[in-house]
GROMACS .gro file of C-alpha atoms in nm:
model
  320
    1UNK     CA    1   0.000   0.000   0.000
    2UNK     CA    2   0.140   0.340  -0.102
    3UNK     CA    3   0.138   0.599   0.176
    4UNK     CA    4   0.074   0.971   0.136
    5UNK     CA    5   0.338   1.174  -0.048
    6UNK     CA    6   0.575   1.388   0.150
    7UNK     CA    7   0.641   1.748   0.049
    8UNK     CA    8   0.940   1.668  -0.172
    9UNK     CA    9   0.761   1.389  -0.359
   10UNK     CA   10   0.456   1.609  -0.404
   11UNK     CA   11   0.666   1.897  -0.537
   12UNK     CA   12   0.837   1.666  -0.785
   13UNK     CA   13   0.497   1.558  -0.916
   14UNK     CA   14   0.377   1.914  -0.988
   15UNK     CA   15   0.349   2.032  -1.346
   16UNK     CA   16   0.513   2.362  -1.445
   17UNK     CA   17   0.166   2.518  -1.474
   18UNK     CA   18   0.066   2.413  -1.123
   19UNK     CA   19   0.392   2.548  -0.980
   20UNK     CA   20   0.293   2.894  -1.107
   21UNK     CA   21  -0.086   2.902  -1.114
   22UNK     CA   22  -0.161   2.936  -0.742
   23UNK     CA   23  -0.170   3.197  -0.469
   24UNK     CA   24  -0.122   3.143  -0.096
   25UNK     CA   25  -0.375   3.354   0.096
   26UNK     CA   26  -0.261   3.455   0.447
   27UNK     CA   27  -0.518   3.647   0.655
   28UNK     CA   28  -0.330   3.831   0.931
   29UNK     CA   29  -0.470   4.036   1.219
   30UNK     CA   30  -0.217   4.168   1.473
   31UNK     CA   31   0.036   3.899   1.385
   32UNK     CA   32   0.351   4.116   1.402
   33UNK     CA   33   0.527   3.872   1.641
   34UNK     CA   34   0.482   3.597   1.378
   35UNK     CA   35   0.554   3.794   1.061
   36UNK     CA   36   0.937   3.758   1.039
   37UNK     CA   37   0.926   3.381   1.085
   38UNK     CA   38   0.617   3.350   0.863
   39UNK     CA   39   0.768   3.534   0.566
   40UNK     CA   40   1.100   3.352   0.609
   41UNK     CA   41   0.929   3.010   0.619
   42UNK     CA   42   0.715   3.081   0.312
   43UNK     CA   43   1.008   3.218   0.115
   44UNK     CA   44   1.223   2.920   0.208
   45UNK     CA   45   0.950   2.674   0.103
   46UNK     CA   46   0.901   2.847  -0.233
   47UNK     CA   47   1.273   2.824  -0.305
   48UNK     CA   48   1.317   2.469  -0.177
   49UNK     CA   49   1.023   2.325  -0.372
   50UNK     CA   50   1.064   2.543  -0.682
   51UNK     CA   51   0.726   2.715  -0.645
   52UNK     CA   52   0.647   3.029  -0.843
   53UNK     CA   53   0.301   3.130  -0.724
   54UNK     CA   54   0.197   3.435  -0.525
   55UNK     CA   55   0.172   3.500  -0.152
   56UNK     CA   56  -0.112   3.738  -0.068
   57UNK     CA   57  -0.089   3.852   0.292
   58UNK     CA   58  -0.406   4.037   0.388
   59UNK     CA   59  -0.346   4.279   0.675
   60UNK     CA   60  -0.696   4.268   0.822
   61UNK     CA   61  -0.704   4.602   1.002
   62UNK     CA   62  -0.406   4.528   1.226
   63UNK     CA   63  -0.301   4.789   1.484
   64UNK     CA   64   0.047   4.649   1.552
   65UNK     CA   65   0.209   4.721   1.216
   66UNK     CA   66   0.164   4.371   1.071
   67UNK     CA   67   0.136   4.496   0.711
   68UNK     CA   68   0.434   4.731   0.721
   69UNK     CA   69   0.651   4.468   0.887
   70UNK     CA   70   0.550   4.212   0.624
   71UNK     CA   71   0.654   4.451   0.347
   72UNK     CA   72   0.993   4.505   0.510
   73UNK     CA   73   1.053   4.135   0.572
   74UNK     CA   74   0.951   4.048   0.215
   75UNK     CA   75   1.154   4.321   0.048
   76UNK     CA   76   1.306   4.190  -0.273
   77UNK     CA   77   1.070   3.891  -0.291
   78UNK     CA   78   0.849   3.953  -0.593
   79UNK     CA   79   0.605   3.674  -0.502
   80UNK     CA   80   0.480   3.859  -0.192
   81UNK     CA   81   0.194   4.108  -0.211
   82UNK     CA   82   0.053   4.277   0.099
   83UNK     CA   83  -0.314   4.377   0.086
   84UNK     CA   84  -0.483   4.583   0.354
   85UNK     CA   85  -0.824   4.627   0.513
   86UNK     CA   86  -0.878   4.957   0.694
   87UNK     CA   87  -1.073   4.774   0.966
   88UNK     CA   88  -1.076   4.423   1.104
   89UNK     CA   89  -1.335   4.254   0.879
   90UNK     CA   90  -1.259   3.887   0.935
   91UNK     CA   91  -1.108   3.583   0.770
   92UNK     CA   92  -1.389   3.542   0.517
   93UNK     CA   93  -1.353   3.897   0.390
   94UNK     CA   94  -0.974   3.853   0.373
   95UNK     CA   95  -1.024   3.547   0.152
   96UNK     CA   96  -1.263   3.735  -0.078
   97UNK     CA   97  -1.024   4.032  -0.102
   98UNK     CA   98  -0.732   3.808  -0.195
   99UNK     CA   99  -0.934   3.615  -0.454
  100UNK     CA  100  -1.027   3.943  -0.623
  101UNK     CA  101  -0.663   4.055  -0.627
  102UNK     CA  102  -0.516   3.758  -0.815
  103UNK     CA  103  -0.560   3.592  -1.153
  104UNK     CA  104  -0.421   3.257  -1.039
  105UNK     CA  105  -0.653   2.957  -1.075
  106UNK     CA  106  -0.587   2.797  -0.735
  107UNK     CA  107  -0.583   2.940  -0.384
  108UNK     CA  108  -0.427   2.798  -0.069
  109UNK     CA  109  -0.573   2.933   0.256
  110UNK     CA  110  -0.286   2.946   0.505
  111UNK     CA  111  -0.297   3.072   0.865
  112UNK     CA  112  -0.037   3.324   0.982
  113UNK     CA  113   0.027   3.143   1.312
  114UNK     CA  114   0.237   2.867   1.146
  115UNK     CA  115   0.036   2.594   1.315
  116UNK     CA  116   0.063   2.437   0.971
  117UNK     CA  117   0.395   2.465   0.788
  118UNK     CA  118   0.451   2.593   0.431
  119UNK     CA  119   0.590   2.247   0.349
  120UNK     CA  120   0.227   2.135   0.325
  121UNK     CA  121   0.164   2.361   0.024
  122UNK     CA  122   0.312   2.124  -0.240
  123UNK     CA  123   0.104   1.838  -0.098
  124UNK     CA  124  -0.218   2.038  -0.137
  125UNK     CA  125  -0.124   2.143  -0.490
  126UNK     CA  126  -0.044   1.783  -0.587
  127UNK     CA  127  -0.385   1.671  -0.460
  128UNK     CA  128  -0.559   1.949  -0.654
  129UNK     CA  129  -0.365   1.840  -0.961
  130UNK     CA  130  -0.545   1.506  -0.941
  131UNK     CA  131  -0.862   1.690  -1.039
  132UNK     CA  132  -1.025   1.784  -0.708
  133UNK     CA  133  -1.195   2.123  -0.676
  134UNK     CA  134  -1.113   2.151  -0.304
  135UNK     CA  135  -0.871   1.979  -0.066
  136UNK     CA  136  -0.896   2.017   0.311
  137UNK     CA  137  -0.646   1.928   0.582
  138UNK     CA  138  -0.723   1.678   0.856
  139UNK     CA  139  -0.530   1.794   1.163
  140UNK     CA  140  -0.290   1.542   1.317
  141UNK     CA  141  -0.142   1.640   1.653
  142UNK     CA  142  -0.235   1.812   1.978
  143UNK     CA  143  -0.519   2.061   1.946
  144UNK     CA  144  -0.619   2.321   2.205
  145UNK     CA  145  -0.993   2.293   2.134
  146UNK     CA  146  -1.054   1.925   2.051
  147UNK     CA  147  -1.399   1.907   2.214
  148UNK     CA  148  -1.544   2.217   2.045
  149UNK     CA  149  -1.386   2.129   1.710
  150UNK     CA  150  -1.500   1.767   1.736
  151UNK     CA  151  -1.861   1.862   1.811
  152UNK     CA  152  -1.867   2.120   1.531
  153UNK     CA  153  -1.720   1.880   1.274
  154UNK     CA  154  -1.947   1.596   1.384
  155UNK     CA  155  -2.260   1.813   1.360
  156UNK     CA  156  -2.156   1.947   1.020
  157UNK     CA  157  -2.091   1.599   0.880
  158UNK     CA  158  -2.427   1.471   1.005
  159UNK     CA  159  -2.630   1.773   0.894
  160UNK     CA  160  -2.463   1.846   0.561
  161UNK     CA  161  -2.320   1.502   0.471
  162UNK     CA  162  -1.980   1.636   0.365
  163UNK     CA  163  -1.720   1.370   0.274
  164UNK     CA  164  -1.437   1.512   0.491
  165UNK     CA  165  -1.375   1.496   0.865
  166UNK     CA  166  -1.218   1.837   0.940
  167UNK     CA  167  -1.384   2.150   0.803
  168UNK     CA  168  -1.183   2.424   0.973
  169UNK     CA  169  -0.822   2.370   0.877
  170UNK     CA  170  -0.575   2.456   0.603
  171UNK     CA  171  -0.733   2.409   0.262
  172UNK     CA  172  -0.675   2.463  -0.109
  173UNK     CA  173  -0.929   2.511  -0.385
  174UNK     CA  174  -1.008   2.659  -0.723
  175UNK     CA  175  -1.061   3.034  -0.718
  176UNK     CA  176  -1.388   2.975  -0.904
  177UNK     CA  177  -1.529   2.821  -0.585
  178UNK     CA  178  -1.489   3.151  -0.398
  179UNK     CA  179  -1.648   3.343  -0.685
  180UNK     CA  180  -1.944   3.106  -0.695
  181UNK     CA  181  -2.037   3.100  -0.327
  182UNK     CA  182  -2.238   3.350  -0.116
  183UNK     CA  183  -1.977   3.405   0.157
  184UNK     CA  184  -2.098   3.614   0.449
  185UNK     CA  185  -1.905   3.722   0.759
  186UNK     CA  186  -1.735   3.427   0.935
  187UNK     CA  187  -1.865   3.180   0.678
  188UNK     CA  188  -1.514   3.058   0.600
  189UNK     CA  189  -1.603   2.791   0.859
  190UNK     CA  190  -1.870   2.662   0.621
  191UNK     CA  191  -1.670   2.706   0.302
  192UNK     CA  192  -1.640   2.330   0.250
  193UNK     CA  193  -2.010   2.275   0.326
  194UNK     CA  194  -2.123   2.542   0.078
  195UNK     CA  195  -1.885   2.420  -0.193
  196UNK     CA  196  -1.996   2.059  -0.154
  197UNK     CA  197  -2.362   2.166  -0.170
  198UNK     CA  198  -2.288   2.342  -0.503
  199UNK     CA  199  -2.148   2.019  -0.646
  200UNK     CA  200  -1.774   2.086  -0.615
  201UNK     CA  201  -1.562   1.780  -0.545
  202UNK     CA  202  -1.388   1.768  -0.205
  203UNK     CA  203  -1.106   1.555  -0.068
  204UNK     CA  204  -0.870   1.572   0.232
  205UNK     CA  205  -0.515   1.493   0.337
  206UNK     CA  206  -0.354   1.454   0.679
  207UNK     CA  207  -0.148   1.753   0.793
  208UNK     CA  208   0.060   1.798   1.106
  209UNK     CA  209  -0.060   2.054   1.361
  210UNK     CA  210   0.208   2.255   1.543
  211UNK     CA  211   0.175   2.480   1.851
  212UNK     CA  212   0.153   2.855   1.798
  213UNK     CA  213   0.501   3.003   1.838
  214UNK     CA  214   0.416   3.366   1.919
  215UNK     CA  215   0.122   3.602   1.952
  216UNK     CA  216  -0.225   3.503   2.069
  217UNK     CA  217  -0.511   3.311   1.911
  218UNK     CA  218  -0.780   3.523   1.743
  219UNK     CA  219  -1.043   3.249   1.765
  220UNK     CA  220  -1.111   3.186   2.130
  221UNK     CA  221  -1.381   3.260   2.385
  222UNK     CA  222  -1.710   3.098   2.474
  223UNK     CA  223  -1.910   3.355   2.281
  224UNK     CA  224  -1.759   3.227   1.956
  225UNK     CA  225  -1.919   2.888   2.028
  226UNK     CA  226  -2.263   3.052   2.037
  227UNK     CA  227  -2.188   3.249   1.720
  228UNK     CA  228  -2.068   2.931   1.549
  229UNK     CA  229  -2.387   2.744   1.638
  230UNK     CA  230  -2.603   3.031   1.512
  231UNK     CA  231  -2.406   3.040   1.188
  232UNK     CA  232  -2.447   2.663   1.160
  233UNK     CA  233  -2.824   2.706   1.190
  234UNK     CA  234  -2.817   2.987   0.932
  235UNK     CA  235  -2.622   2.781   0.678
  236UNK     CA  236  -2.851   2.482   0.741
  237UNK     CA  237  -3.155   2.696   0.668
  238UNK     CA  238  -2.988   2.843   0.358
  239UNK     CA  239  -2.906   2.504   0.211
  240UNK     CA  240  -3.219   2.315   0.312
  241UNK     CA  241  -3.503   2.566   0.288
  242UNK     CA  242  -3.383   2.868   0.089
  243UNK     CA  243  -3.480   2.704  -0.240
  244UNK     CA  244  -3.824   2.594  -0.115
  245UNK     CA  245  -3.907   2.808   0.192
  246UNK     CA  246  -4.276   2.719   0.165
  247UNK     CA  247  -4.181   2.366   0.274
  248UNK     CA  248  -4.094   2.505   0.618
  249UNK     CA  249  -4.327   2.799   0.664
  250UNK     CA  250  -4.621   2.662   0.468
  251UNK     CA  251  -4.611   2.318   0.625
  252UNK     CA  252  -4.578   2.465   0.974
  253UNK     CA  253  -4.864   2.705   0.903
  254UNK     CA  254  -5.095   2.433   0.773
  255UNK     CA  255  -5.020   2.217   1.078
  256UNK     CA  256  -5.115   2.504   1.311
  257UNK     CA  257  -5.430   2.577   1.110
  258UNK     CA  258  -5.541   2.212   1.128
  259UNK     CA  259  -5.454   2.203   1.498
  260UNK     CA  260  -5.664   2.517   1.551
  261UNK     CA  261  -5.959   2.355   1.371
  262UNK     CA  262  -5.922   2.046   1.588
  263UNK     CA  263  -5.916   2.252   1.908
  264UNK     CA  264  -6.216   2.450   1.778
  265UNK     CA  265  -6.403   2.126   1.719
  266UNK     CA  266  -6.330   2.008   2.070
  267UNK     CA  267  -6.442   2.345   2.212
  268UNK     CA  268  -6.761   2.334   2.003
  269UNK     CA  269  -6.842   1.982   2.127
  270UNK     CA  270  -6.780   2.069   2.491
  271UNK     CA  271  -6.987   2.388   2.468
  272UNK     CA  272  -7.295   2.257   2.286
  273UNK     CA  273  -7.291   1.883   2.360
  274UNK     CA  274  -7.165   1.885   2.718
  275UNK     CA  275  -7.275   2.234   2.822
  276UNK     CA  276  -6.921   2.314   2.934
  277UNK     CA  277  -6.771   2.639   2.810
  278UNK     CA  278  -6.393   2.693   2.846
  279UNK     CA  279  -6.286   3.036   2.719
  280UNK     CA  280  -5.906   2.957   2.698
  281UNK     CA  281  -5.994   2.711   2.419
  282UNK     CA  282  -6.129   3.005   2.219
  283UNK     CA  283  -5.810   3.204   2.274
  284UNK     CA  284  -5.602   2.903   2.173
  285UNK     CA  285  -5.801   2.863   1.850
  286UNK     CA  286  -5.752   3.231   1.764
  287UNK     CA  287  -5.378   3.205   1.836
  288UNK     CA  288  -5.328   2.888   1.630
  289UNK     CA  289  -5.527   3.013   1.331
  290UNK     CA  290  -5.361   3.356   1.331
  291UNK     CA  291  -5.006   3.221   1.355
  292UNK     CA  292  -5.084   2.950   1.101
  293UNK     CA  293  -5.211   3.191   0.835
  294UNK     CA  294  -4.923   3.430   0.905
  295UNK     CA  295  -4.672   3.148   0.849
  296UNK     CA  296  -4.838   3.049   0.522
  297UNK     CA  297  -4.824   3.413   0.411
  298UNK     CA  298  -4.457   3.438   0.509
  299UNK     CA  299  -4.388   3.118   0.315
  300UNK     CA  300  -4.549   3.258   0.000
  301UNK     CA  301  -4.349   3.581   0.029
  302UNK     CA  302  -4.031   3.381   0.091
  303UNK     CA  303  -4.102   3.180  -0.226
  304UNK     CA  304  -4.112   3.503  -0.428
  305UNK     CA  305  -3.784   3.618  -0.267
  306UNK     CA  306  -3.626   3.280  -0.341
  307UNK     CA  307  -3.733   3.308  -0.705
  308UNK     CA  308  -3.577   3.655  -0.731
  309UNK     CA  309  -3.258   3.524  -0.568
  310UNK     CA  310  -3.245   3.240  -0.819
  311UNK     CA  311  -3.284   3.481  -1.112
  312UNK     CA  312  -3.014   3.716  -0.976
  313UNK     CA  313  -2.779   3.424  -0.914
  314UNK     CA  314  -2.835   3.293  -1.267
  315UNK     CA  315  -2.766   3.639  -1.410
  316UNK     CA  316  -2.449   3.671  -1.203
  317UNK     CA  317  -2.322   3.337  -1.332
  318UNK     CA  318  -2.391   3.435  -1.694
  319UNK     CA  319  -2.218   3.771  -1.653
  320UNK     CA  320  -1.914   3.608  -1.493
   0.00000   0.00000   0.00000
């Protein structure tokens, strides 16, 4: 049985086109302590594995001079481009900005904390060269948030049926995937889910996880767990019901309407057959019927919005 290729074997397998036609996207927010080592490691990997792509470091509104330091450290290295956001927008926006700033066909999303090493880049490119639209990394090694990450990945696999086990790691993909997806704030976490739902092929490789060497993590805190769960619910709704919202709202409304009729029937029987009047039954009937018809109305309006969204999306694809 042939094991996975190491970086040198993967680099040797790359075609001349693949060696050039990619860009490494590095979102960076207040990563000045990491910048010298980061730029040095990337530059060394490009030289060692004969890579000729771009490195797009996106200074995402840093206040510690990350962008200026990156320019100084990368002086004389033509492959490095430093892009800048005036405010801290987030990793998703950094990815979109970088995709718009390059004409390369493939993108490699690489974290500035060097928890994954640049030596993984040739391995991702070699996997893409096999014909995959997206390749994700499956983290091997000690992880600071194994419980949270495990629950998130497990829920995502069960809900969205994606064929990979780790959704929030280093990844590489065709630039066309970014252009085709509706990426909102913080939705980089669901990038794989959205791509798979659009029919893009997805695979994964094992990659070694290393401890952060300097600086502090930008993705910590209990509140982020709540935000992540809400985003998970939002993406689930987008993928399951956005195309046919009447399935959710209309069905729920009809159930409440039928339930209201049933309660009304019971109230009618008790009042006129048993001589027992119970006013809360009347209030419950009014509530059920009102909410039911409102939900049906919302469902019909959502159907019209979904149709408009479909037409706009089709137009956008044709224009692109």
